[in-house]
Every structure is written in C-alpha cells, then in structure tokens.
Amino acid sequence: MADQEAEDRKPQSDEARSAFAQPTGVMPQPPVPEDESQTTSEFAIPNGLANPSPSTTQETEKSAFTTPHTYSSRNAPPAFTPPHGIPLVKLTKETPWQDQMRTMLRMPVAERPTPEPTQKHEDETGPAVPRVLDLTLRIGELLLAGGEGAEDVEAAMFAVCRSYGLDRCEPTVTFTLLSISHQPSLVEDPITASRTVRRRGTDYTRLAAVFHLVDDISDTDTDVSLEEAYRRLAAIRRNRHPYPGWALTAASGLLAGSASVLVGGGALVFLVAAFGAMLGDRLAWLCAGRGLPEFYQFVGAAMPPAAMGVTLSLVHSQEVNASAVITGGLFALIPGRALVAGVQDGLTGYYITAAARLLEVCYLVVGIVCGVLLVLSLGVMLDATSLQPETTFVATDSRPVIQILASMALSLAFAILLQQERNTVLMVTLNGGIAWVMYGALAQTSLALSPVAATAVAAGLVGLFGQLFSRYRFVSSLPYVTAAIGPLLPGSATYFGLLALAQNDMNTGINSLTKAAATALAIAIGVNLGSEVSRMILKIPGATTAANRRAAKRTRGF
C-alpha cells in the first residue's frame, strides 16, 4: 500500500497529461454561466488590472490638439528658433499696404502676427465670414482681369481679409481661378471659396479705383463697412471707360504713326501707318462684335497695316520707306502688357500663372504672324522692292529730337489705349521719353552697347520710376510702366523675321525672331529688376535694412 501511494505522488510526464490541464496549486476559476459568452476581445482589460480613471477616459475622447495631461510648461522641451531669432514685424501706416501684405505672405504662417482688425463692427462677433471672403474674391477678380500680377493680387486679397479681422487666410491665384481659405481655429473646419475669371479687359482707371478701395479698407483712419465696400465695388464696375471708342481708334493711329517715325519714317509714312492701324483697330472691333476669339482679332488687326505698307511700296517703289509702315503697325499689336505680367509672375514664383500668361502671348504673336505673313507673301509675289531689308531704316541717331518726341507720343497713345487715368498720362509720357533717351545713349552713341542689353537697362529705369510713382500715390505700378515700355518693343526685329520667312529665308527669319524674343524678355526682366531695386532702397516693414527682406529661398537648385 505504501508503494502505491508513493507511485501516485510522483510527477506525471508530459505525455501522461493534457497540455490544457490546470497546473497544481492554481485555484480553479468559477464556472461561467451558460447564458454568457466565454470569448473576449484581445483589447479587453485583463482581470486584476485597475480600471482607468474617468479623467483619463475623458481625455482620450478629446481632440488630437488637446494638451496632454503629462505636459508641463516648466518642463517643456525647447522649441526651434532661427539663429537670429524671430524678427518683430511692425506694419506702420507710412508703409504702403502692398509692402505690408507682401511681407506677411512671405512669412511662415506660425510667425505672422495676430491681425488687428482695421474696420470696426457693431457686432462683437465680427462680420459674416462668407461675405468677407466673397468681397475679397470680387476684388481679386477685378485686379486679375485688369492684368495685375499674381503676387499683388494675393497681397490685396490678404489685406482685405486681415482688415476685417480674419486670421489664418490663405489666398491662391492662378490665371483663371481665385480661391481663398479661412480656418477659424486649429480644431474647426476651414471655409473655402473660389471664383473663376472668364473675361479680361484692360482698364487701368478701374484698376486704380480698386487699389484705392483696398487702401481705404486697410487704413485705420477710414471706416469702410462691408456694405460700403460692396457699394463702392459696384460703382467701380458700372463706371464707363474714360475715353470713347473714337479716341481709342485715334490713339491706335497715333501709336502706329509714332512708331513708324521712330524707325525712320517721314510725314507720308506717318499718315499711311496711322490710317492702316485705325483700319486694323476697326476690323478687330468688328471681329470682337461677332464673337470671334482674340486670336482672330489679332489676325484681322495685323492685315490692314501690312496691306498699306505693300500698297505704298508698289506705288512709290524706292521713294518711301514702306517697311516703316508695317513696323509701326506691329508696335501697336505686340502684347507687351501680358508679356511683362507673365515674366513678373515667373520671377516671383507663380509658375503656373506665368506659364499661362506666356502661352497667351504666344497665341497672340502667332495671330500677328499669320496676319502679316498673308499680306507679305502677296507683296513678295508682286515684287514689292521697298519691303527688302536692304532698303529699310535710315540712321536713327541722325535726328534725336524727332525720335524723342515720337517716343513720347507713342507712350501717350499707349496710355490712352490702356484706359489710364488722365492725371497719370503726363508722367507716363515723360517716363517713355526717358526710356528712349537711355536706350539711345547706350546703343546709338560711342558706348555701342548691344540693343538687347541697352533695352534691358532702359526697361529697368522704367520699372524703377514706375514703382516710385506708384508708391508715392499708393496705387498699382502697371499704369506707370506698361505704356512707358512702348518705344522699346521689338517691332523692327519682328518685321524683319516675318519678311525673311515670307521669302523662304528660314535662317535669317529665325535669327530675327529670336532677337525679337530676347528683346521682349529683356524688357520684362528689366522692368521687374527695376521694381525690385526700388523696393530694396525703400524702407521695408519688419526689417531695419533691405538685406533682411524676405524672399523665396532655394539652395542651388535643390
């Protein structure tokens, strides 16, 4: 019997018992009722662990931006700070709102100061956010449709939002779409609105009125409620152009005639070029009234000046410089305004808008090429000898006074075509004359600088003066710049290239057109560089020196 009890007390081997048998010394669990499920989730809290406190459960249900309960401000980790510290931004009243908002846009969002609403409201909660965003989009639409650069449009939209107390606003501008997003707080959903720009029109008087409205909204001493802003904006839309249709047609003739004199034409050439340009202007208006796209309008506008030049060549042969007639017509059609705006957007980092603007310029130039080539091909077939490049322009440095007067008249006509305010026409006329004097001093004197380089320097002077004029009057710089670059446009190089193509001389034609494209780019880059230089020498908000001006940073292409 004793041997049997000893045998029972020996530990059993693994083969002699089940792997699921309860080990010796473990208290058996109470049986689970049949009506309860015996399976549990793998995320269930094991028995024996304390249940979480109500405060912990409540914290897990809060937002992801809620400060953790283990956070202590005394033991907070050090935050990243730039080596020189975060600069203090002081937006003074003496600084134009364009510079103020441009500085804000170029700052990181976390470093932007809290906005102080410029416009007060009777309701403590402030204006309705959708109405402010709608007003902002309408103002941006007028600016973008008028040819303003994307950076200035964003600055204006940002100024309107901040003036009405909306923080965390991000405007976005492309060639045909405006959008703006406002996020009330970090835990609230953003509010986004957009607007499409389908129709464009050149009216610098309307552009200046919109700038004055934004200036008043941004001014702390001027009360402009939302209702007042909407009323003024509607009045700006209803305003008629300052110049009637017949004045625009006459300005087209004056522009073409002055350009023909600028490249060596006489009195007869002036009259013929003016008449051809006025015919082209009326034909373009006829095409626009029939709903034809702008491409065909440029084709129609380019044909009458070329036809007048061919006719004058056939009638007077070598007696009259008929090439100057066609060149004058090209001056009136080259889209210098869109070219300058496109290059400016590209230099300031708005590449999508810049690509769209430059593509528009290409389409318009192709339309001009088609219209002129159709007529020039006919002239070559009829053996119009005075159209040859060998019989073209006389020495332009032999009559400097006439050329200066012609350049000023060209800028005057260009300003009228752009529907500028009448009090700005005189400044633009003088600026155009100064540009031509600078070009002549660099390219037609003993300095003998290349035409492209001389054009860039003259355009830079135009941009510098235009930016200074605009800052003095707190308006856009386009009315002071666009018309003044008219005398510098590459009309003669474009004509030579088209004539060579009509004569099947591809090498000469491509070389001339390449020179024309280089001159156009030099104009645009010079204007932008002059504007940047003017900003560097003036006081910049938030920086004691111009060297601290914020801009886009990139390290050697990476």
mmCIF file of N, CA and C in Angstrom, residues 137-183:
data_model
loop_
_atom_site.group_PDB
_atom_site.id
_atom_site.type_symbol
_atom_site.label_atom_id
_atom_site.label_comp_id
_atom_site.label_asym_id
_atom_site.label_seq_id
_atom_site.Cartn_x
_atom_site.Cartn_y
_atom_site.Cartn_z
ATOM 1 N N LEU A 137 -12.848 87.925 -52.979
ATOM 2 C CA LEU A 137 -12.750 87.306 -54.303
ATOM 3 C C LEU A 137 -13.164 88.277 -55.405
ATOM 4 N N ARG A 138 -14.161 89.091 -55.159
ATOM 5 C CA ARG A 138 -14.587 90.064 -56.181
ATOM 6 C C ARG A 138 -13.500 91.108 -56.438
ATOM 7 N N ILE A 139 -12.836 91.544 -55.388
ATOM 8 C CA ILE A 139 -11.738 92.498 -55.566
ATOM 9 C C ILE A 139 -10.574 91.847 -56.314
ATOM 10 N N GLY A 140 -10.247 90.622 -55.945
ATOM 11 C CA GLY A 140 -9.180 89.920 -56.654
ATOM 12 C C GLY A 140 -9.512 89.667 -58.111
ATOM 13 N N GLU A 141 -10.791 89.430 -58.404
ATOM 14 C CA GLU A 141 -11.195 89.202 -59.793
ATOM 15 C C GLU A 141 -10.950 90.433 -60.655
ATOM 16 N N LEU A 142 -11.311 91.617 -60.145
ATOM 17 C CA LEU A 142 -11.088 92.840 -60.919
ATOM 18 C C LEU A 142 -9.602 93.099 -61.134
ATOM 19 N N LEU A 143 -8.791 92.821 -60.135
ATOM 20 C CA LEU A 143 -7.357 93.051 -60.281
ATOM 21 C C LEU A 143 -6.739 92.078 -61.277
ATOM 22 N N LEU A 144 -7.086 90.799 -61.167
ATOM 23 C CA LEU A 144 -6.514 89.809 -62.080
ATOM 24 C C LEU A 144 -6.992 90.022 -63.509
ATOM 25 N N ALA A 145 -8.267 90.365 -63.683
ATOM 26 C CA ALA A 145 -8.788 90.620 -65.025
ATOM 27 C C ALA A 145 -8.171 91.873 -65.645
ATOM 28 N N GLY A 146 -7.728 92.812 -64.804
ATOM 29 C CA GLY A 146 -7.104 94.024 -65.315
ATOM 30 C C GLY A 146 -5.635 93.872 -65.654
ATOM 31 N N GLY A 147 -5.052 92.680 -65.442
ATOM 32 C CA GLY A 147 -3.661 92.454 -65.807
ATOM 33 C C GLY A 147 -2.680 92.566 -64.660
ATOM 34 N N GLU A 148 -3.144 92.669 -63.427
ATOM 35 C CA GLU A 148 -2.238 92.786 -62.289
ATOM 36 C C GLU A 148 -1.505 91.468 -62.048
ATOM 37 N N GLY A 149 -0.298 91.568 -61.511
ATOM 38 C CA GLY A 149 0.496 90.385 -61.224
ATOM 39 C C GLY A 149 -0.114 89.549 -60.112
ATOM 40 N N ALA A 150 0.213 88.254 -60.117
ATOM 41 C CA ALA A 150 -0.395 87.336 -59.144
ATOM 42 C C ALA A 150 0.008 87.695 -57.721
ATOM 43 N N GLU A 151 1.237 88.138 -57.504
ATOM 44 C CA GLU A 151 1.671 88.464 -56.146
ATOM 45 C C GLU A 151 0.909 89.657 -55.596
ATOM 46 N N ASP A 152 0.680 90.683 -56.409
ATOM 47 C CA ASP A 152 -0.071 91.848 -55.951
ATOM 48 C C ASP A 152 -1.541 91.514 -55.734
ATOM 49 N N VAL A 153 -2.088 90.605 -56.533
ATOM 50 C CA VAL A 153 -3.479 90.184 -56.318
ATOM 51 C C VAL A 153 -3.619 89.460 -54.987
ATOM 52 N N GLU A 154 -2.682 88.564 -54.689
ATOM 53 C CA GLU A 154 -2.718 87.875 -53.401
ATOM 54 C C GLU A 154 -2.543 88.860 -52.249
ATOM 55 N N ALA A 155 -1.671 89.848 -52.421
ATOM 56 C CA ALA A 155 -1.470 90.836 -51.361
ATOM 57 C C ALA A 155 -2.745 91.632 -51.107
ATOM 58 N N ALA A 156 -3.457 92.009 -52.161
ATOM 59 C CA ALA A 156 -4.709 92.745 -51.988
ATOM 60 C C ALA A 156 -5.759 91.887 -51.296
ATOM 61 N N MET A 157 -5.892 90.640 -51.697
ATOM 62 C CA MET A 157 -6.860 89.748 -51.059
ATOM 63 C C MET A 157 -6.511 89.527 -49.588
ATOM 64 N N PHE A 158 -5.255 89.379 -49.285
ATOM 65 C CA PHE A 158 -4.827 89.178 -47.909
ATOM 66 C C PHE A 158 -5.084 90.423 -47.069
ATOM 67 N N ALA A 159 -4.914 91.604 -47.677
ATOM 68 C CA ALA A 159 -5.151 92.853 -46.953
ATOM 69 C C ALA A 159 -6.623 93.007 -46.587
ATOM 70 N N VAL A 160 -7.514 92.660 -47.496
ATOM 71 C CA VAL A 160 -8.949 92.789 -47.214
ATOM 72 C C VAL A 160 -9.358 91.859 -46.074
ATOM 73 N N CYS A 161 -8.893 90.623 -46.106
ATOM 74 C CA CYS A 161 -9.258 89.665 -45.050
ATOM 75 C C CYS A 161 -8.741 90.109 -43.697
ATOM 76 N N ARG A 162 -7.508 90.524 -43.619
ATOM 77 C CA ARG A 162 -6.941 90.925 -42.333
ATOM 78 C C ARG A 162 -7.560 92.213 -41.829
ATOM 79 N N SER A 163 -7.966 93.088 -42.722
ATOM 80 C CA SER A 163 -8.592 94.337 -42.279
ATOM 81 C C SER A 163 -9.922 94.083 -41.602
ATOM 82 N N TYR A 164 -10.615 93.039 -42.010
ATOM 83 C CA TYR A 164 -11.894 92.696 -41.376
ATOM 84 C C TYR A 164 -11.734 91.642 -40.281
ATOM 85 N N GLY A 165 -10.498 91.386 -39.845
ATOM 86 C CA GLY A 165 -10.274 90.551 -38.689
ATOM 87 C C GLY A 165 -10.222 89.071 -38.927
ATOM 88 N N LEU A 166 -10.053 88.614 -40.150
ATOM 89 C CA LEU A 166 -9.983 87.180 -40.429
ATOM 90 C C LEU A 166 -8.522 86.739 -40.438
ATOM 91 N N ASP A 167 -8.172 85.913 -39.479
ATOM 92 C CA ASP A 167 -6.820 85.382 -39.403
ATOM 93 C C ASP A 167 -6.773 84.023 -40.099
ATOM 94 N N ARG A 168 -5.572 83.549 -40.342
ATOM 95 C CA ARG A 168 -5.337 82.252 -40.989
ATOM 96 C C ARG A 168 -6.029 82.172 -42.353
ATOM 97 N N CYS A 169 -5.882 83.214 -43.136
ATOM 98 C CA CYS A 169 -6.420 83.225 -44.505
ATOM 99 C C CYS A 169 -5.289 82.946 -45.482
ATOM 100 N N GLU A 170 -5.565 82.123 -46.452
ATOM 101 C CA GLU A 170 -4.573 81.766 -47.459
ATOM 102 C C GLU A 170 -5.178 81.959 -48.845
ATOM 103 N N PRO A 171 -4.861 83.062 -49.532
ATOM 104 C CA PRO A 171 -5.348 83.245 -50.906
ATOM 105 C C PRO A 171 -4.484 82.495 -51.900
ATOM 106 N N THR A 172 -5.094 82.053 -52.982
ATOM 107 C CA THR A 172 -4.400 81.353 -54.068
ATOM 108 C C THR A 172 -4.858 81.943 -55.386
ATOM 109 N N VAL A 173 -3.898 82.292 -56.243
ATOM 110 C CA VAL A 173 -4.203 82.956 -57.515
ATOM 111 C C VAL A 173 -3.572 82.155 -58.640
ATOM 112 N N THR A 174 -4.365 81.789 -59.614
ATOM 113 C CA THR A 174 -3.884 81.244 -60.873
ATOM 114 C C THR A 174 -4.408 82.111 -62.011
ATOM 115 N N PHE A 175 -4.166 81.687 -63.229
ATOM 116 C CA PHE A 175 -4.511 82.533 -64.372
ATOM 117 C C PHE A 175 -6.022 82.720 -64.523
ATOM 118 N N THR A 176 -6.801 81.712 -64.197
ATOM 119 C CA THR A 176 -8.251 81.788 -64.379
ATOM 120 C C THR A 176 -9.035 81.472 -63.112
ATOM 121 N N LEU A 177 -8.393 81.182 -61.999
ATOM 122 C CA LEU A 177 -9.109 80.760 -60.798
ATOM 123 C C LEU A 177 -8.534 81.467 -59.581
ATOM 124 N N LEU A 178 -9.463 81.989 -58.758
ATOM 125 C CA LEU A 178 -9.113 82.587 -57.480
ATOM 126 C C LEU A 178 -9.767 81.770 -56.379
ATOM 127 N N SER A 179 -9.048 81.533 -55.317
ATOM 128 C CA SER A 179 -9.610 80.825 -54.181
ATOM 129 C C SER A 179 -9.000 81.380 -52.909
ATOM 130 N N ILE A 180 -9.750 81.269 -51.825
ATOM 131 C CA ILE A 180 -9.274 81.723 -50.530
ATOM 132 C C ILE A 180 -9.847 80.808 -49.466
ATOM 133 N N SER A 181 -9.029 80.489 -48.490
ATOM 134 C CA SER A 181 -9.416 79.571 -47.421
ATOM 135 C C SER A 181 -9.189 80.255 -46.082
ATOM 136 N N HIS A 182 -10.168 80.118 -45.203
ATOM 137 C CA HIS A 182 -10.093 80.697 -43.861
ATOM 138 C C HIS A 182 -10.385 79.615 -42.847
ATOM 139 N N GLN A 183 -9.482 79.436 -41.887
ATOM 140 C CA GLN A 183 -9.667 78.459 -40.826
ATOM 141 C C GLN A 183 -9.835 79.205 -39.511
#
